[in-house]
Amino acid sequence: MEPVSTGAYVIVSAILFTIGVLGVLIRRNAILMFMSVELMLNAANLALVAFAREYAQVEGHVLTFFVMTIAAAEVAVGLALIVAIFQSRETINVDELSDLKQ
Amino acid sequence: MSVGTVIFLVVAAVAILAAIGMLLSENAIHSALFLILNLACVAFFYQMLNAPFMAMVQITVYAGAIMVLFLFVIMLLGAERLRTPHGRFAWQVPVAFVLAVVFVVTVVVAVLGGGLRDMPPPPAMTEVEAAAYGGPEQIGEALFTRYVLPFEMVAVLLLASMIGAVVLSREEGFSISRGERLQRARGRRDALSLHHRRQEDLETEDVAGDLTPTR
Amino acid sequence: MDVPTLESLNLIVTWPAVGLGLWACVLLLLDLFVPKEDKFATAFLAEVAVILCFALNFRLFRLKPERMEAFGGMYVADGFTTFVNMVVLVAVFIGILLSFEYLRRAGIQRGEYYPLLLISAGGAMLMAAGRDLVILFVGLELLSIPLYIMAGLRHRTSRASEESAIKYFLLGAFSSAFLVYGVALIYGATGSTNIGEIAGAVKAGVLASGAPLDSLLLALGAGMVLVGLGFKIAVAPFHMWTPDVYQGAPTSVTAYMSVVAKVGGFAGLVRLFATAFPAIGGVAYWQTGAAVLAGLTMIVGNVAALAQSDIKRMLAYSSIAHAGYLMMGVAASATPVVREDAVNAALFYLLAYAFTNLGAFAVAIAVERDDGAGTRIDDFAGLGKTRPFLALAMALFMFSLTGIPPTAGMVGKFLLFRAAVQADLVWLALVGLVTSLFSAFYYVRVIVKMYLEEGAAQAQPVRSYLGAAVALAALGTFIFGLLPFDPASLVQGVMLLVGG
């Protein structure tokens, strides 16, 4: 089976990353914004693994491994925060969080 | 087109459509499921990229642990239905789209016009090397030799986030007496009734406040 | 398989950062034996660790170790690292002093606070020391995640605190995704995550494998890293979150994060840009971008600060403005001949900023009431009569933030402007000068409020710890503004270990 070129994977990852960025900018729901961030991290991981094969190195895999672990750590804190917010306001729409505007 | 290219194109299309589905879905559960589909497609890519270990980690950690947490929280909060965004940030949408298109075009130009295209193919691996490449042994070895410092840092980071989750979600039970606690519960009830909460909720809360031991 | 030995890891030079992280884990356990009503012992044990790490770090700073690299080149303990470590440790020391009293008054005396503080300080120190993009990224997360938690620590009683935490978290996660994608692209362009190897590939124009360097991919990656770190250090146009987060977070956390997050972010930025992307004849290509960001940030921060009536919000915009001044140093460091001067100037500015900003927030804590109210600038009216020492210290901090002698802020600004002029960025230095004059309006307004307006500023009875924090910050601000010798000599020998 002929391997697909690295460039193709990088283009796919760039598209996924962009969709993630759009998600954060367009959606106002904290959980959805957070899921979009996960998509961005995931896109970066795809690029890393593709480049790792390009250079026949394992470094890219290790980096991906760290990114995944840190994503898990972020999820733990982020979801705890979202639950705390929801308990006190019954909304997780970031537009409605505006106590701090003057 | 070879078989590999066809498979790649199909999986890539599914991955991108799943991501768009996540972006546009009106139901948070659907969004999460679309994201899981996307993660599975990326895991498939990892397999195609000779990274079997990363593919397994992707499935177990991302799809298995992280997304389950997401679904759990969405269902716990009952936050499935999403309100349509109102106009305050509407001006951002076209700006975001323009920037997004610019970014994708730049990457495509960088990939097609840059060094990646005429990069010499990686040195051919022997069969033994190819079999070991991207396997758990190789990654484990790298983690505990070259990458031992970041590995330990991540360990501390996980500890910190665990503390964080506990600190942020543990019901206040620290350094206040039972009397004070009840008083606060009563105060909260007053505050909540202003928000037109149902009476039953308040009663269950009071009972919980009475039964939970302080120390 | 090369199994690392204790010898090859060269642990001793990493102790200031690694030790702090380890002590945080131990402290978490020790905290179980500290009574819930009074967390003095936990704070005290944290301070002891900070002092020990500072002593060890000072020794490393003075006697340059022969082998600076540790963990197989992942960590490097050069003058840059040890100086940044000192700034961070000073900030943590003052930060704990002012936290202890604030937490008790706010009713959020939690033992977990201090370990989290130490962990985030360790993250900032590792960002400065990391010679690998992995360390930069993990260090950034180690710095940020405890800060997200600490920002939300008051969420049971304050809606502002939880709002601040969720905003900081979402923007922080968003920005670190940019950083990761940038790291991926840099790795793709150069085939390495080691800063030394990246610099080698950039200089030679070819990769280790003989392939040509993909400079567009590299520039794209560098830009995305700049965006990611720009969010963290609040450089315009990535600064939108700062005022809300700074205003809503518990004030002791704001004080700490306004300094340490900025120090860590700038240390990582300088380490990466000044060493990994060196100039190839002339100036490095990223100079224009950094200079434009610097100018924009100075203007936006100073103009917006003018309209604020809340002291925490005003200091938030002021911290954006100061990120602009620091960015000016980063931009100047793109010119090879002034690189050392520019980096030294930025480092000195970080030190001055740490003392001054922590001091200003400590005074704000003294004026703030237990329920979190009392943070308007109007609440400072009459402070000169009711609390002459606090008012005097606040006046000193405001002078330092403006850049009026005899304060550390003035010396720092002078060094930065000089570096910018040497790097042929005269226009940028002029923007800096004009915005500094402009900033005097809102800084001096606080002084006018304190001394010339009648009012009953209700400063809390200041306990010795908060008083010590104010005094220490004032002393630092004053002494580093009065140094009889050329101030640059303090940071001399602070040299980046250039990769290769």
mmCIF file of C-alpha atoms in Angstrom, chain C residues 81-328:
data_model
loop_
_atom_site.group_PDB
_atom_site.id
_atom_site.type_symbol
_atom_site.label_atom_id
_atom_site.label_comp_id
_atom_site.label_asym_id
_atom_site.label_seq_id
_atom_site.Cartn_x
_atom_site.Cartn_y
_atom_site.Cartn_z
ATOM 1 C CA THR C 81 17.421 30.903 33.827
ATOM 2 C CA THR C 82 18.861 31.733 37.215
ATOM 3 C CA PHE C 83 17.914 35.399 36.924
ATOM 4 C CA VAL C 84 14.339 34.563 35.938
ATOM 5 C CA ASN C 85 14.244 32.052 38.784
ATOM 6 C CA MET C 86 15.195 34.814 41.188
ATOM 7 C CA VAL C 87 12.439 37.079 39.931
ATOM 8 C CA VAL C 88 9.888 34.270 40.212
ATOM 9 C CA LEU C 89 11.027 33.284 43.695
ATOM 10 C CA VAL C 90 10.881 36.887 44.910
ATOM 11 C CA ALA C 91 7.375 37.144 43.451
ATOM 12 C CA VAL C 92 6.277 33.912 45.135
ATOM 13 C CA PHE C 93 7.722 35.043 48.448
ATOM 14 C CA ILE C 94 5.829 38.335 48.390
ATOM 15 C CA GLY C 95 2.806 36.585 46.873
ATOM 16 C CA ILE C 96 2.511 34.170 49.805
ATOM 17 C CA LEU C 97 2.983 37.007 52.315
ATOM 18 C CA LEU C 98 0.084 38.945 50.887
ATOM 19 C CA SER C 99 -2.067 35.859 50.268
ATOM 20 C CA PHE C 100 -2.101 34.582 53.823
ATOM 21 C CA GLU C 101 -3.998 37.515 55.218
ATOM 22 C CA TYR C 102 -6.218 37.980 52.182
ATOM 23 C CA LEU C 103 -7.370 34.349 52.189
ATOM 24 C CA ARG C 104 -8.303 34.495 55.834
ATOM 25 C CA ARG C 105 -10.276 37.668 55.396
ATOM 26 C CA ALA C 106 -12.041 36.372 52.313
ATOM 27 C CA GLY C 107 -12.935 33.121 54.079
ATOM 28 C CA ILE C 108 -11.155 30.926 51.555
ATOM 29 C CA GLN C 109 -8.308 29.760 53.721
ATOM 30 C CA ARG C 110 -7.478 26.543 51.955
ATOM 31 C CA GLY C 111 -4.340 24.530 52.352
ATOM 32 C CA GLU C 112 -4.282 23.569 48.674
ATOM 33 C CA TYR C 113 -3.619 27.178 47.750
ATOM 34 C CA TYR C 114 0.054 27.133 48.670
ATOM 35 C CA PRO C 115 1.056 23.914 46.866
ATOM 36 C CA LEU C 116 -0.751 25.189 43.770
ATOM 37 C CA LEU C 117 1.139 28.466 44.035
ATOM 38 C CA LEU C 118 4.460 26.621 44.239
ATOM 39 C CA ILE C 119 3.578 24.353 41.312
ATOM 40 C CA SER C 120 2.748 27.278 39.087
ATOM 41 C CA ALA C 121 5.973 29.022 40.107
ATOM 42 C CA GLY C 122 7.868 25.860 39.182
ATOM 43 C CA GLY C 123 6.162 25.949 35.786
ATOM 44 C CA ALA C 124 7.298 29.524 35.180
ATOM 45 C CA MET C 125 10.862 28.635 36.126
ATOM 46 C CA LEU C 126 10.885 25.615 33.826
ATOM 47 C CA MET C 127 9.609 27.737 30.942
ATOM 48 C CA ALA C 128 12.668 29.935 31.316
ATOM 49 C CA ALA C 129 15.000 26.957 31.573
ATOM 50 C CA GLY C 130 13.510 24.737 28.909
ATOM 51 C CA ARG C 131 15.696 24.138 25.909
ATOM 52 C CA ASP C 132 13.085 22.019 24.268
ATOM 53 C CA LEU C 133 9.648 22.924 22.977
ATOM 54 C CA VAL C 134 8.175 20.101 25.067
ATOM 55 C CA ILE C 135 9.372 21.781 28.242
ATOM 56 C CA LEU C 136 8.070 25.124 27.022
ATOM 57 C CA PHE C 137 4.621 23.647 26.494
ATOM 58 C CA VAL C 138 4.435 21.511 29.640
ATOM 59 C CA GLY C 139 5.910 24.368 31.686
ATOM 60 C CA LEU C 140 3.237 26.710 30.376
ATOM 61 C CA GLU C 141 0.497 24.299 31.404
ATOM 62 C CA LEU C 142 2.140 23.749 34.772
ATOM 63 C CA LEU C 143 2.054 27.512 35.193
ATOM 64 C CA SER C 144 -1.505 27.990 33.963
ATOM 65 C CA ILE C 145 -3.623 25.151 35.320
ATOM 66 C CA PRO C 146 -3.011 26.035 38.989
ATOM 67 C CA LEU C 147 -3.840 29.640 38.107
ATOM 68 C CA TYR C 148 -7.208 28.648 36.616
ATOM 69 C CA ILE C 149 -8.014 26.831 39.839
ATOM 70 C CA MET C 150 -6.830 29.659 42.059
ATOM 71 C CA ALA C 151 -8.804 32.234 40.081
ATOM 72 C CA GLY C 152 -11.973 30.266 40.846
ATOM 73 C CA LEU C 153 -11.163 29.661 44.485
ATOM 74 C CA ARG C 154 -13.746 32.147 45.700
ATOM 75 C CA HIS C 155 -16.520 30.758 43.525
ATOM 76 C CA ARG C 156 -18.766 29.764 46.425
ATOM 77 C CA THR C 157 -19.294 33.325 47.513
ATOM 78 C CA SER C 158 -18.365 35.427 44.530
ATOM 79 C CA ARG C 159 -19.907 35.158 41.093
ATOM 80 C CA ALA C 160 -17.106 37.320 39.783
ATOM 81 C CA SER C 161 -14.520 34.749 40.801
ATOM 82 C CA GLU C 162 -16.113 31.870 38.893
ATOM 83 C CA GLU C 163 -16.670 34.073 35.875
ATOM 84 C CA SER C 164 -13.041 35.106 35.977
ATOM 85 C CA ALA C 165 -11.917 31.480 36.260
ATOM 86 C CA ILE C 166 -13.987 30.191 33.340
ATOM 87 C CA LYS C 167 -12.925 33.052 31.096
ATOM 88 C CA TYR C 168 -9.287 32.591 31.986
ATOM 89 C CA PHE C 169 -9.612 28.868 31.468
ATOM 90 C CA LEU C 170 -11.290 29.011 28.057
ATOM 91 C CA LEU C 171 -8.893 31.627 26.721
ATOM 92 C CA GLY C 172 -5.934 29.816 28.247
ATOM 93 C CA ALA C 173 -6.891 26.484 26.696
ATOM 94 C CA PHE C 174 -7.534 28.207 23.365
ATOM 95 C CA SER C 175 -4.135 29.868 23.432
ATOM 96 C CA SER C 176 -2.276 26.708 24.393
ATOM 97 C CA ALA C 177 -3.873 24.955 21.426
ATOM 98 C CA PHE C 178 -2.297 27.643 19.238
ATOM 99 C CA LEU C 179 0.999 27.041 20.961
ATOM 100 C CA VAL C 180 0.789 23.288 20.339
ATOM 101 C CA TYR C 181 -0.033 23.757 16.676
ATOM 102 C CA GLY C 182 2.858 26.189 16.363
ATOM 103 C CA VAL C 183 5.160 23.653 18.009
ATOM 104 C CA ALA C 184 3.926 20.998 15.568
ATOM 105 C CA LEU C 185 4.673 23.220 12.575
ATOM 106 C CA ILE C 186 8.118 24.164 13.891
ATOM 107 C CA TYR C 187 8.826 20.488 14.421
ATOM 108 C CA GLY C 188 7.622 19.788 10.888
ATOM 109 C CA ALA C 189 9.834 22.482 9.414
ATOM 110 C CA THR C 190 13.002 21.662 11.303
ATOM 111 C CA GLY C 191 12.669 18.018 12.302
ATOM 112 C CA SER C 192 13.480 18.717 15.925
ATOM 113 C CA THR C 193 11.971 20.148 19.087
ATOM 114 C CA ASN C 194 15.335 20.974 20.628
ATOM 115 C CA ILE C 195 15.907 24.731 20.564
ATOM 116 C CA GLY C 196 19.604 24.258 19.867
ATOM 117 C CA GLU C 197 18.936 21.980 16.905
ATOM 118 C CA ILE C 198 16.232 24.294 15.580
ATOM 119 C CA ALA C 199 18.694 27.197 15.710
ATOM 120 C CA GLY C 200 21.242 25.060 13.874
ATOM 121 C CA ALA C 201 18.745 24.190 11.140
ATOM 122 C CA VAL C 202 17.665 27.826 10.803
ATOM 123 C CA LYS C 203 21.265 29.021 10.504
ATOM 124 C CA ALA C 204 22.308 26.376 8.015
ATOM 125 C CA GLY C 205 19.079 26.445 6.023
ATOM 126 C CA VAL C 206 19.069 22.683 5.810
ATOM 127 C CA LEU C 207 17.885 19.998 8.159
ATOM 128 C CA ALA C 208 19.996 17.288 9.692
ATOM 129 C CA SER C 209 18.691 14.939 7.031
ATOM 130 C CA GLY C 210 19.928 17.227 4.255
ATOM 131 C CA ALA C 211 16.482 18.415 3.188
ATOM 132 C CA PRO C 212 16.007 22.167 2.667
ATOM 133 C CA LEU C 213 14.348 24.120 5.444
ATOM 134 C CA ASP C 214 10.715 24.969 4.806
ATOM 135 C CA SER C 215 10.896 28.596 5.900
ATOM 136 C CA LEU C 216 7.216 29.386 5.299
ATOM 137 C CA LEU C 217 6.143 26.520 7.533
ATOM 138 C CA LEU C 218 8.658 27.682 10.140
ATOM 139 C CA ALA C 219 7.417 31.271 10.019
ATOM 140 C CA LEU C 220 3.836 30.063 10.343
ATOM 141 C CA GLY C 221 4.796 27.952 13.357
ATOM 142 C CA ALA C 222 6.690 30.812 14.970
ATOM 143 C CA GLY C 223 3.708 33.101 14.412
ATOM 144 C CA MET C 224 1.336 30.660 16.073
ATOM 145 C CA VAL C 225 3.646 30.252 19.052
ATOM 146 C CA LEU C 226 3.723 34.045 19.292
ATOM 147 C CA VAL C 227 -0.089 34.117 19.285
ATOM 148 C CA GLY C 228 -0.245 31.394 21.940
ATOM 149 C CA LEU C 229 2.228 33.090 24.251
ATOM 150 C CA GLY C 230 0.776 36.506 23.382
ATOM 151 C CA PHE C 231 -2.514 35.458 24.952
ATOM 152 C CA LYS C 232 -0.704 34.399 28.113
ATOM 153 C CA ILE C 233 1.233 37.620 28.528
ATOM 154 C CA ALA C 234 -1.727 39.756 27.384
ATOM 155 C CA VAL C 235 -0.269 41.401 24.303
ATOM 156 C CA ALA C 236 -2.788 43.302 22.166
ATOM 157 C CA PRO C 237 -4.828 42.173 20.230
ATOM 158 C CA PHE C 238 -4.928 39.070 22.444
ATOM 159 C CA HIS C 239 -5.560 40.965 25.679
ATOM 160 C CA MET C 240 -9.389 41.018 25.827
ATOM 161 C CA TRP C 241 -9.632 38.564 28.711
ATOM 162 C CA THR C 242 -7.237 40.384 31.025
ATOM 163 C CA PRO C 243 -9.450 43.036 32.675
ATOM 164 C CA ASP C 244 -12.300 40.630 33.453
ATOM 165 C CA VAL C 245 -9.997 37.946 34.786
ATOM 166 C CA TYR C 246 -7.901 40.317 36.882
ATOM 167 C CA GLN C 247 -10.952 42.018 38.315
ATOM 168 C CA GLY C 248 -12.853 38.869 39.176
ATOM 169 C CA ALA C 249 -10.096 36.681 40.587
ATOM 170 C CA PRO C 250 -9.287 36.885 44.300
ATOM 171 C CA THR C 251 -6.936 39.871 44.597
ATOM 172 C CA SER C 252 -4.029 37.860 45.971
ATOM 173 C CA VAL C 253 -4.275 35.560 42.947
ATOM 174 C CA THR C 254 -4.461 38.536 40.590
ATOM 175 C CA ALA C 255 -1.325 39.980 42.166
ATOM 176 C CA TYR C 256 0.497 36.709 41.753
ATOM 177 C CA MET C 257 -0.675 35.891 38.245
ATOM 178 C CA SER C 258 -0.112 39.397 36.920
ATOM 179 C CA VAL C 259 3.556 38.913 37.734
ATOM 180 C CA VAL C 260 4.417 35.237 37.475
ATOM 181 C CA ALA C 261 2.374 34.416 34.362
ATOM 182 C CA LYS C 262 3.989 37.372 32.654
ATOM 183 C CA VAL C 263 7.492 36.458 33.787
ATOM 184 C CA GLY C 264 7.063 32.856 32.659
ATOM 185 C CA GLY C 265 5.509 33.799 29.332
ATOM 186 C CA PHE C 266 8.184 36.365 28.517
ATOM 187 C CA ALA C 267 10.980 34.052 29.600
ATOM 188 C CA GLY C 268 9.680 31.367 27.249
ATOM 189 C CA LEU C 269 9.194 33.869 24.443
ATOM 190 C CA VAL C 270 12.697 35.304 24.775
ATOM 191 C CA ARG C 271 14.278 31.892 25.158
ATOM 192 C CA LEU C 272 12.601 30.648 21.998
ATOM 193 C CA PHE C 273 12.773 33.681 19.739
ATOM 194 C CA ALA C 274 16.189 35.024 20.704
ATOM 195 C CA THR C 275 17.905 31.646 20.459
ATOM 196 C CA ALA C 276 15.937 29.376 18.139
ATOM 197 C CA PHE C 277 15.252 31.902 15.374
ATOM 198 C CA PRO C 278 18.477 33.883 15.122
ATOM 199 C CA ALA C 279 19.097 36.494 12.488
ATOM 200 C CA ILE C 280 20.791 35.339 9.328
ATOM 201 C CA GLY C 281 22.559 38.555 8.372
ATOM 202 C CA GLY C 282 20.798 41.785 9.342
ATOM 203 C CA VAL C 283 17.888 41.419 11.703
ATOM 204 C CA ALA C 284 15.692 38.425 12.371
ATOM 205 C CA TYR C 285 12.543 38.391 10.252
ATOM 206 C CA TRP C 286 10.202 38.431 13.239
ATOM 207 C CA GLN C 287 11.346 41.865 14.424
ATOM 208 C CA THR C 288 8.669 43.843 12.567
ATOM 209 C CA GLY C 289 5.872 41.636 13.883
ATOM 210 C CA ALA C 290 7.086 41.896 17.465
ATOM 211 C CA ALA C 291 7.579 45.662 17.154
ATOM 212 C CA VAL C 292 4.069 46.232 15.793
ATOM 213 C CA LEU C 293 2.582 44.124 18.595
ATOM 214 C CA ALA C 294 4.626 46.095 21.121
ATOM 215 C CA GLY C 295 3.449 49.464 19.809
ATOM 216 C CA LEU C 296 -0.172 48.376 19.612
ATOM 217 C CA THR C 297 -0.081 46.914 23.119
ATOM 218 C CA MET C 298 1.401 50.068 24.657
ATOM 219 C CA ILE C 299 -1.237 52.247 23.030
ATOM 220 C CA VAL C 300 -4.223 49.994 23.792
ATOM 221 C CA GLY C 301 -3.209 49.327 27.392
ATOM 222 C CA ASN C 302 -2.514 52.918 28.308
ATOM 223 C CA VAL C 303 -5.529 54.414 26.577
ATOM 224 C CA ALA C 304 -7.971 51.910 28.061
ATOM 225 C CA ALA C 305 -6.497 52.260 31.561
ATOM 226 C CA LEU C 306 -7.395 55.930 31.527
ATOM 227 C CA ALA C 307 -11.124 55.234 31.617
ATOM 228 C CA GLN C 308 -11.115 52.766 34.525
ATOM 229 C CA SER C 309 -12.619 53.432 37.913
ATOM 230 C CA ASP C 310 -11.769 50.091 39.522
ATOM 231 C CA ILE C 311 -8.239 49.712 40.808
ATOM 232 C CA LYS C 312 -7.955 46.038 39.801
ATOM 233 C CA ARG C 313 -9.209 46.794 36.310
ATOM 234 C CA MET C 314 -6.910 49.781 36.032
ATOM 235 C CA LEU C 315 -3.931 47.673 37.069
ATOM 236 C CA ALA C 316 -5.031 45.026 34.540
ATOM 237 C CA TYR C 317 -4.836 47.516 31.673
ATOM 238 C CA SER C 318 -1.617 48.835 33.118
ATOM 239 C CA SER C 319 -0.210 45.304 33.045
ATOM 240 C CA ILE C 320 -1.186 45.087 29.359
ATOM 241 C CA ALA C 321 0.721 48.321 28.761
ATOM 242 C CA HIS C 322 3.747 46.894 30.536
ATOM 243 C CA ALA C 323 3.589 43.784 28.378
ATOM 244 C CA GLY C 324 3.966 46.247 25.503
ATOM 245 C CA TYR C 325 7.133 47.733 26.986
ATOM 246 C CA LEU C 326 8.542 44.253 27.533
ATOM 247 C CA MET C 327 7.613 43.297 23.992
ATOM 248 C CA MET C 328 9.696 46.267 22.861
#
